[in-house]
PDB file of C-alpha atoms in Angstrom:
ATOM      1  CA  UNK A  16       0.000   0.000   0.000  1.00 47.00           C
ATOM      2  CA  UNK A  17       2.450   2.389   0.631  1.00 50.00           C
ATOM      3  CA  UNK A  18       3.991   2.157  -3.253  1.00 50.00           C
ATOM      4  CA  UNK A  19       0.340   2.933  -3.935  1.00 49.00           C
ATOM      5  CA  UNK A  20       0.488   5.702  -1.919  1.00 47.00           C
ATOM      6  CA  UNK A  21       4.040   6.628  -3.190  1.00 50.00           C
ATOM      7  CA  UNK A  22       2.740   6.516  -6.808  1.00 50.00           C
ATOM      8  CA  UNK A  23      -0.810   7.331  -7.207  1.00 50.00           C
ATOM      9  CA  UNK A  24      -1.794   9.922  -3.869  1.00 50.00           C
ATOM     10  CA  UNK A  25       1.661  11.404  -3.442  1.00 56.00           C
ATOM     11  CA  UNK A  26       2.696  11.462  -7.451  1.00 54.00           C
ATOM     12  CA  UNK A  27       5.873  10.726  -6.968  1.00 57.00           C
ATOM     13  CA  UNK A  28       8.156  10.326  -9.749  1.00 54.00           C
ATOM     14  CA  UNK A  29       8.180   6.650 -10.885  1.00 49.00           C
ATOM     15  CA  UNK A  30      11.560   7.258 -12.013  1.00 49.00           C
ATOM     16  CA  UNK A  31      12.778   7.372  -8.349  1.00 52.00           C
ATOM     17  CA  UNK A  32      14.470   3.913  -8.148  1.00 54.00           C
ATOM     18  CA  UNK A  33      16.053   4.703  -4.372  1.00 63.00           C
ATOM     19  CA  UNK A  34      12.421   3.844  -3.220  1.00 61.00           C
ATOM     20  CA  UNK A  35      12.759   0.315  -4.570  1.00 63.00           C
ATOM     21  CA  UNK A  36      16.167   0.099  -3.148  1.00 67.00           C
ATOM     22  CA  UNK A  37      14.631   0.817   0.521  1.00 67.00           C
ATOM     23  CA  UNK A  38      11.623  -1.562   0.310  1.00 63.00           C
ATOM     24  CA  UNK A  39      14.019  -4.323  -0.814  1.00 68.00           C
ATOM     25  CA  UNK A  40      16.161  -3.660   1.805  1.00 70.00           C
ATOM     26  CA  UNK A  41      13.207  -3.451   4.347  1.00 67.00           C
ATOM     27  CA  UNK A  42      10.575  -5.787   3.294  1.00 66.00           C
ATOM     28  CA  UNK A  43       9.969  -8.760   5.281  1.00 64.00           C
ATOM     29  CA  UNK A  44       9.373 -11.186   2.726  1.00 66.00           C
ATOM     30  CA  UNK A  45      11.284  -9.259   0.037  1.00 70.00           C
ATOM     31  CA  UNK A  46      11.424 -10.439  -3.625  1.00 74.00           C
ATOM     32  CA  UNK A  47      13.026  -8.658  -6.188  1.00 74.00           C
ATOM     33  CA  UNK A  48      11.364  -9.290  -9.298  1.00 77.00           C
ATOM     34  CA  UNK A  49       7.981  -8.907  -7.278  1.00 74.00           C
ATOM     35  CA  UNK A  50       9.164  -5.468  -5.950  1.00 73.00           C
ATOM     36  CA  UNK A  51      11.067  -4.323  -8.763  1.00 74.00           C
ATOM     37  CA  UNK A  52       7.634  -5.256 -11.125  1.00 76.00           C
ATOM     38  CA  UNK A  53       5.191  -3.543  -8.682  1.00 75.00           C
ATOM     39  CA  UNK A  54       6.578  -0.168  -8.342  1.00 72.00           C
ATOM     40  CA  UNK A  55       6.965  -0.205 -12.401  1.00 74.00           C
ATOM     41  CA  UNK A  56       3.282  -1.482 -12.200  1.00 71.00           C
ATOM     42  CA  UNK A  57       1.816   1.034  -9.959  1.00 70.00           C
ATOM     43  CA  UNK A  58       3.468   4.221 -11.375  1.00 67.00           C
ATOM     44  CA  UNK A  59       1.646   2.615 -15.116  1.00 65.00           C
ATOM     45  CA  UNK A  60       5.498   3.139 -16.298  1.00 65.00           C
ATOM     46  CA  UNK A  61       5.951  -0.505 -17.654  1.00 64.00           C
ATOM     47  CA  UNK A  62       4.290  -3.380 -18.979  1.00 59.00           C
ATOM     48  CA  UNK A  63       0.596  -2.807 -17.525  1.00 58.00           C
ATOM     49  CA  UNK A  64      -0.789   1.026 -17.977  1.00 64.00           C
ATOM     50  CA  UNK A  65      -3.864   0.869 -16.042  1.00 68.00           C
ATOM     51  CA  UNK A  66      -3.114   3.976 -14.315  1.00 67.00           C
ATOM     52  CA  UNK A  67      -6.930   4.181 -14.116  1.00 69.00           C
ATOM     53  CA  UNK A  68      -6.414   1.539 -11.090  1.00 68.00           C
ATOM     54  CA  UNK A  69      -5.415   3.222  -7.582  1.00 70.00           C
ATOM     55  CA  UNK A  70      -5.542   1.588  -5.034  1.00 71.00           C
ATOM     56  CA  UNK A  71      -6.349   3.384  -1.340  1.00 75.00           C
ATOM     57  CA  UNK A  72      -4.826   2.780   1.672  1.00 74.00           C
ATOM     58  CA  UNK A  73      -8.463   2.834   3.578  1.00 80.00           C
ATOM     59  CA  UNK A  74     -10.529   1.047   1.309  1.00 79.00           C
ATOM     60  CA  UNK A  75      -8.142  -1.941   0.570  1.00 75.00           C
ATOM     61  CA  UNK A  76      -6.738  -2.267   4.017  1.00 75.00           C
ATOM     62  CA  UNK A  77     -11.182  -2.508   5.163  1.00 77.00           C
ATOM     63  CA  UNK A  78     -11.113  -5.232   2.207  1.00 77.00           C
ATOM     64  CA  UNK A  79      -8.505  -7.192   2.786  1.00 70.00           C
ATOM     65  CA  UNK A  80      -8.218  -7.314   7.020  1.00 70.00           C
ATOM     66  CA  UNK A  81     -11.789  -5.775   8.364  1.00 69.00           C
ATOM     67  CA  UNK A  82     -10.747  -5.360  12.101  1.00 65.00           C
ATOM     68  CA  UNK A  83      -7.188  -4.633  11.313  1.00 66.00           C
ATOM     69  CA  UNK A  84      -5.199  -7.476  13.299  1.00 58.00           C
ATOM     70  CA  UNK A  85      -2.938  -8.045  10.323  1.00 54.00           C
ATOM     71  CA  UNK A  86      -0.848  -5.542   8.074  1.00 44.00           C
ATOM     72  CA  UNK A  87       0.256  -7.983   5.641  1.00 36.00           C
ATOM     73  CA  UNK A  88      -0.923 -10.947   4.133  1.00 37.00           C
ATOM     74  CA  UNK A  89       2.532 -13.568   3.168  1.00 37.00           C
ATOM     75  CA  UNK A  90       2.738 -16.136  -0.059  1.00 38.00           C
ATOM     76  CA  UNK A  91       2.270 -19.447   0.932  1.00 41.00           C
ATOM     77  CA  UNK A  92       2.652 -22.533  -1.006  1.00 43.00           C
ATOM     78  CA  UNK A  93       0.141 -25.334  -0.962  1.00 47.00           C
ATOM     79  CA  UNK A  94      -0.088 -25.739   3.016  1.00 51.00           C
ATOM     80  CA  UNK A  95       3.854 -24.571   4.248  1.00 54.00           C
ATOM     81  CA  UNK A  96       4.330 -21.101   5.092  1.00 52.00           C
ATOM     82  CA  UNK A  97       7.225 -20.202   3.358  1.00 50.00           C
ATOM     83  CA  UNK A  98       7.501 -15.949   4.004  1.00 49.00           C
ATOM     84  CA  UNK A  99      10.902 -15.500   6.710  1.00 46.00           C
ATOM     85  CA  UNK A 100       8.569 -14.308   9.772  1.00 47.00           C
ATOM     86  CA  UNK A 101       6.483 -17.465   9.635  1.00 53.00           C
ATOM     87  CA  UNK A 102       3.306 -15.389  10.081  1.00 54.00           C
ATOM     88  CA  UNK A 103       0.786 -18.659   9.580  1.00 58.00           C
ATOM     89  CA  UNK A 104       0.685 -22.313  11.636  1.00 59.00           C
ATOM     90  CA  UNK A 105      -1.434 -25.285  10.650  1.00 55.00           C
ATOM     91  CA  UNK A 106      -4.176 -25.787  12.301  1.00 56.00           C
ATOM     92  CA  UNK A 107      -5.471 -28.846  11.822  1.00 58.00           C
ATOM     93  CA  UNK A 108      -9.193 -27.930  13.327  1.00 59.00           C
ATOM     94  CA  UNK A 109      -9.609 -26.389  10.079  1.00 50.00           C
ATOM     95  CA  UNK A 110      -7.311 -28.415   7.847  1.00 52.00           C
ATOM     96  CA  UNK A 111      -5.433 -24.914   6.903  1.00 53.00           C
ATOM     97  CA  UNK A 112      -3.044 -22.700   7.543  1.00 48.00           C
ATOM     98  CA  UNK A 113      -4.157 -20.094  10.130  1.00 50.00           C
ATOM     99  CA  UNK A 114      -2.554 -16.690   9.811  1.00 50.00           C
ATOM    100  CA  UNK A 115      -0.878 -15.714  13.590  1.00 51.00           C
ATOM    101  CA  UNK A 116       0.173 -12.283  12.970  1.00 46.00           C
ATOM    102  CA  UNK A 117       2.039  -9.644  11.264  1.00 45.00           C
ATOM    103  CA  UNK A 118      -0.335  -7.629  13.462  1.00 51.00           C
ATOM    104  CA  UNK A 119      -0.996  -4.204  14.843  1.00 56.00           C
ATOM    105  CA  UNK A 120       0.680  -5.115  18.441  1.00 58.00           C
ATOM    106  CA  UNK A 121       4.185  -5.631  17.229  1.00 61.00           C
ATOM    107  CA  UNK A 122       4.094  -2.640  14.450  1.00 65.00           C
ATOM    108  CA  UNK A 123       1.283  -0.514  15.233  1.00 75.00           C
ATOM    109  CA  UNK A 124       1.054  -1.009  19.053  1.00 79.00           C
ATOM    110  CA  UNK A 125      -0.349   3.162  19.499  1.00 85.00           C
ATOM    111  CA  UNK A 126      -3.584   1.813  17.248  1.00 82.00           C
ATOM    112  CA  UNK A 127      -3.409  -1.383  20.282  1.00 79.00           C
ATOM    113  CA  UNK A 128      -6.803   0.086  21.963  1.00 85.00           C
ATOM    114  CA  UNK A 129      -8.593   1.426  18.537  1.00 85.00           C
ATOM    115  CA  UNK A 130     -12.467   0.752  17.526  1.00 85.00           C
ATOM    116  CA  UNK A 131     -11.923  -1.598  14.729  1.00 81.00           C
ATOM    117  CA  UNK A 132     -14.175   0.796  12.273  1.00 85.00           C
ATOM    118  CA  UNK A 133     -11.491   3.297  13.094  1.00 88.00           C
ATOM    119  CA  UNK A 134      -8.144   1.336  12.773  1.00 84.00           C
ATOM    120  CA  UNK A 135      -7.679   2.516   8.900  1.00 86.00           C
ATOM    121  CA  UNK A 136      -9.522   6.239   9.573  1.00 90.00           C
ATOM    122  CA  UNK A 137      -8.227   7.202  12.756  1.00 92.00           C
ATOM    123  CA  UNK A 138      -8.357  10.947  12.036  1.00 94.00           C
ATOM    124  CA  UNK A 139     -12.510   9.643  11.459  1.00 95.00           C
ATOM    125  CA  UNK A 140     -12.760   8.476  15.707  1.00 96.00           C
ATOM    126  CA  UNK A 141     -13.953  11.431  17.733  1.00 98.00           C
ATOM    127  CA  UNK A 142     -11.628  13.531  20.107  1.00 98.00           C
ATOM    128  CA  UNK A 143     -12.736  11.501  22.806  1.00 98.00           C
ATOM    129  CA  UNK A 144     -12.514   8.082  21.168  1.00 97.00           C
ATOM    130  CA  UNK A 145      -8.953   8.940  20.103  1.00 97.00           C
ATOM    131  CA  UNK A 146      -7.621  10.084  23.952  1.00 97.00           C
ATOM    132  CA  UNK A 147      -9.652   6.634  25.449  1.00 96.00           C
ATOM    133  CA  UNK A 148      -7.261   4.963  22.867  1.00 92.00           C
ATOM    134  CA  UNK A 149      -4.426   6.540  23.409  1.00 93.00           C
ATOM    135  CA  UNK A 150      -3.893   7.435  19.612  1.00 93.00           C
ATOM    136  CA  UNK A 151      -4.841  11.226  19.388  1.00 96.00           C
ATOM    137  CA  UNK A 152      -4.236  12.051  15.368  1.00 95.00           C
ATOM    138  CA  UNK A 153      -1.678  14.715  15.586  1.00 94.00           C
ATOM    139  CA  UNK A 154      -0.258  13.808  18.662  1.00 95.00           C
ATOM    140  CA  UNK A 155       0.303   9.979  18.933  1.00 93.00           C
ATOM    141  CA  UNK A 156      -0.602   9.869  15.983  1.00 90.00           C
ATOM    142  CA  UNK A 157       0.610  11.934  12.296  1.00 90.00           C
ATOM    143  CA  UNK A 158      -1.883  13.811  10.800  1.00 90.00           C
ATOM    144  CA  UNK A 159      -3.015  12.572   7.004  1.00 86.00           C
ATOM    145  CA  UNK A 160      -0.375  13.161   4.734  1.00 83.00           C
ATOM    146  CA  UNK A 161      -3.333  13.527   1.909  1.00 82.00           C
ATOM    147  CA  UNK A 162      -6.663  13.608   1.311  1.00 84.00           C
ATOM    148  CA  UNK A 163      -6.888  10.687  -0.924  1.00 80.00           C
ATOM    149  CA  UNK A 164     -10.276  10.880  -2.362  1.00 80.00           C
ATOM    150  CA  UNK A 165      -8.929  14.387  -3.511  1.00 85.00           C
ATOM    151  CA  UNK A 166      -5.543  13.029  -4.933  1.00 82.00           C
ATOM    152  CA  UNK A 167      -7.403  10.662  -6.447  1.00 80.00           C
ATOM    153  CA  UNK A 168      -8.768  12.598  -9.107  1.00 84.00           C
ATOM    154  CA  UNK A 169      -6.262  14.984  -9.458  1.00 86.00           C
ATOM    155  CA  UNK A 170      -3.753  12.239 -10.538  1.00 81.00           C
ATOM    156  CA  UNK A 171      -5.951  10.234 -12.751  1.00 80.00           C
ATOM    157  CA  UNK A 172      -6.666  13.561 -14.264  1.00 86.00           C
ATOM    158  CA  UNK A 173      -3.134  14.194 -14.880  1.00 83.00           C
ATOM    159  CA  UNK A 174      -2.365  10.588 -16.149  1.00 79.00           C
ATOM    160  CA  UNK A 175      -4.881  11.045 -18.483  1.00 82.00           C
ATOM    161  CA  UNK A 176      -3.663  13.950 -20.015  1.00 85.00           C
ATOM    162  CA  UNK A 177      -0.063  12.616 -19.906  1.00 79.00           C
ATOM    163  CA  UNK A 178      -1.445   9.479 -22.209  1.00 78.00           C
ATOM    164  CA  UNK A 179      -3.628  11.167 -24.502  1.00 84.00           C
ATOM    165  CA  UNK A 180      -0.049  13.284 -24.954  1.00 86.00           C
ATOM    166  CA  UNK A 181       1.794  10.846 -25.579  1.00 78.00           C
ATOM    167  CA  UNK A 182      -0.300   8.389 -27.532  1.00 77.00           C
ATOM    168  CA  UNK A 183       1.658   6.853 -30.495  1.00 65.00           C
TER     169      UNK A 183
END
């Protein structure tokens, strides 16, 4: 999410390679060809130029992990968990692997005591649902970088214009 953010909210220059350099680095479960082809594919500067597609931070993070216990989901083949933190054990009550948690204690402990329908909008909780939490935006918290569903449109805009440019 955060190359989405990078390339489609912020507009940063896809041509910034040092970014793909630091999430390699940093990643937990780090591949290059995955990385290196998903900040190409996000900034619509390679092989796939559906720059049409942004992704957001709020509404894909509500998809993907409703109550936000888990940041990121790991590949797994068949039923081994094969990502380096090991973030799923079998279980075999349900015949499966059970993911155990890339979760919000260990990396975002200050959204610990959070309503779940606030964990991806915390600037959204009231005042006093933010100091019962401990996670006042602004405070414990940084304040939105963006607002995204105004970013949105301003960047689609502008890759629009950029394609109809450029169109060979």
């Amino acid at each position: 999410m955060l190359l989405a953010e990078s390339d489609s909210h912020l507009f940063s220059p896809p041509s910034n390679s040092n970014r793909c350099l630091v999430f390699e680095e940093l990643l937990l479960d780090a591949d290059w060809a995955l990385n290196a082809g998903n900040w190409m594919w996000l900034s619509a500067s390679a092989f796939f130029h559906q720059f049409f597609r942004v992704y957001s931070p709020v509404a894909f993070g509500k998809k993907t992990d409703k109550f936000g216990d888990y940041i990121n989901a790991e590949a797994h083949i068949q039923d081994e968990c094969v990502c380096r933190v090991k973030c799923c054990t079998w279980d075999p009550a349900v015949q499966g692997l059970v993911l155990k948690g890339i979760n919000k204690e260990k990396y975002l402990p200050v959204l610990r005591k959070m309503p779940p329908e606030y964990i991806y909008e915390p600037w959204k909780a009231p005042l006093s649902v933010q100091q019962k939490a401990g996670c006042v935006v602004g405070t414990d918290y940084p304040r939105r970088i963006v607002l995204h569903e105004d970013v949105y449109k301003k960047n689609i805009a502008r890759m629009s214009q950029a394609y109809k440019d450029n169109k060979t």
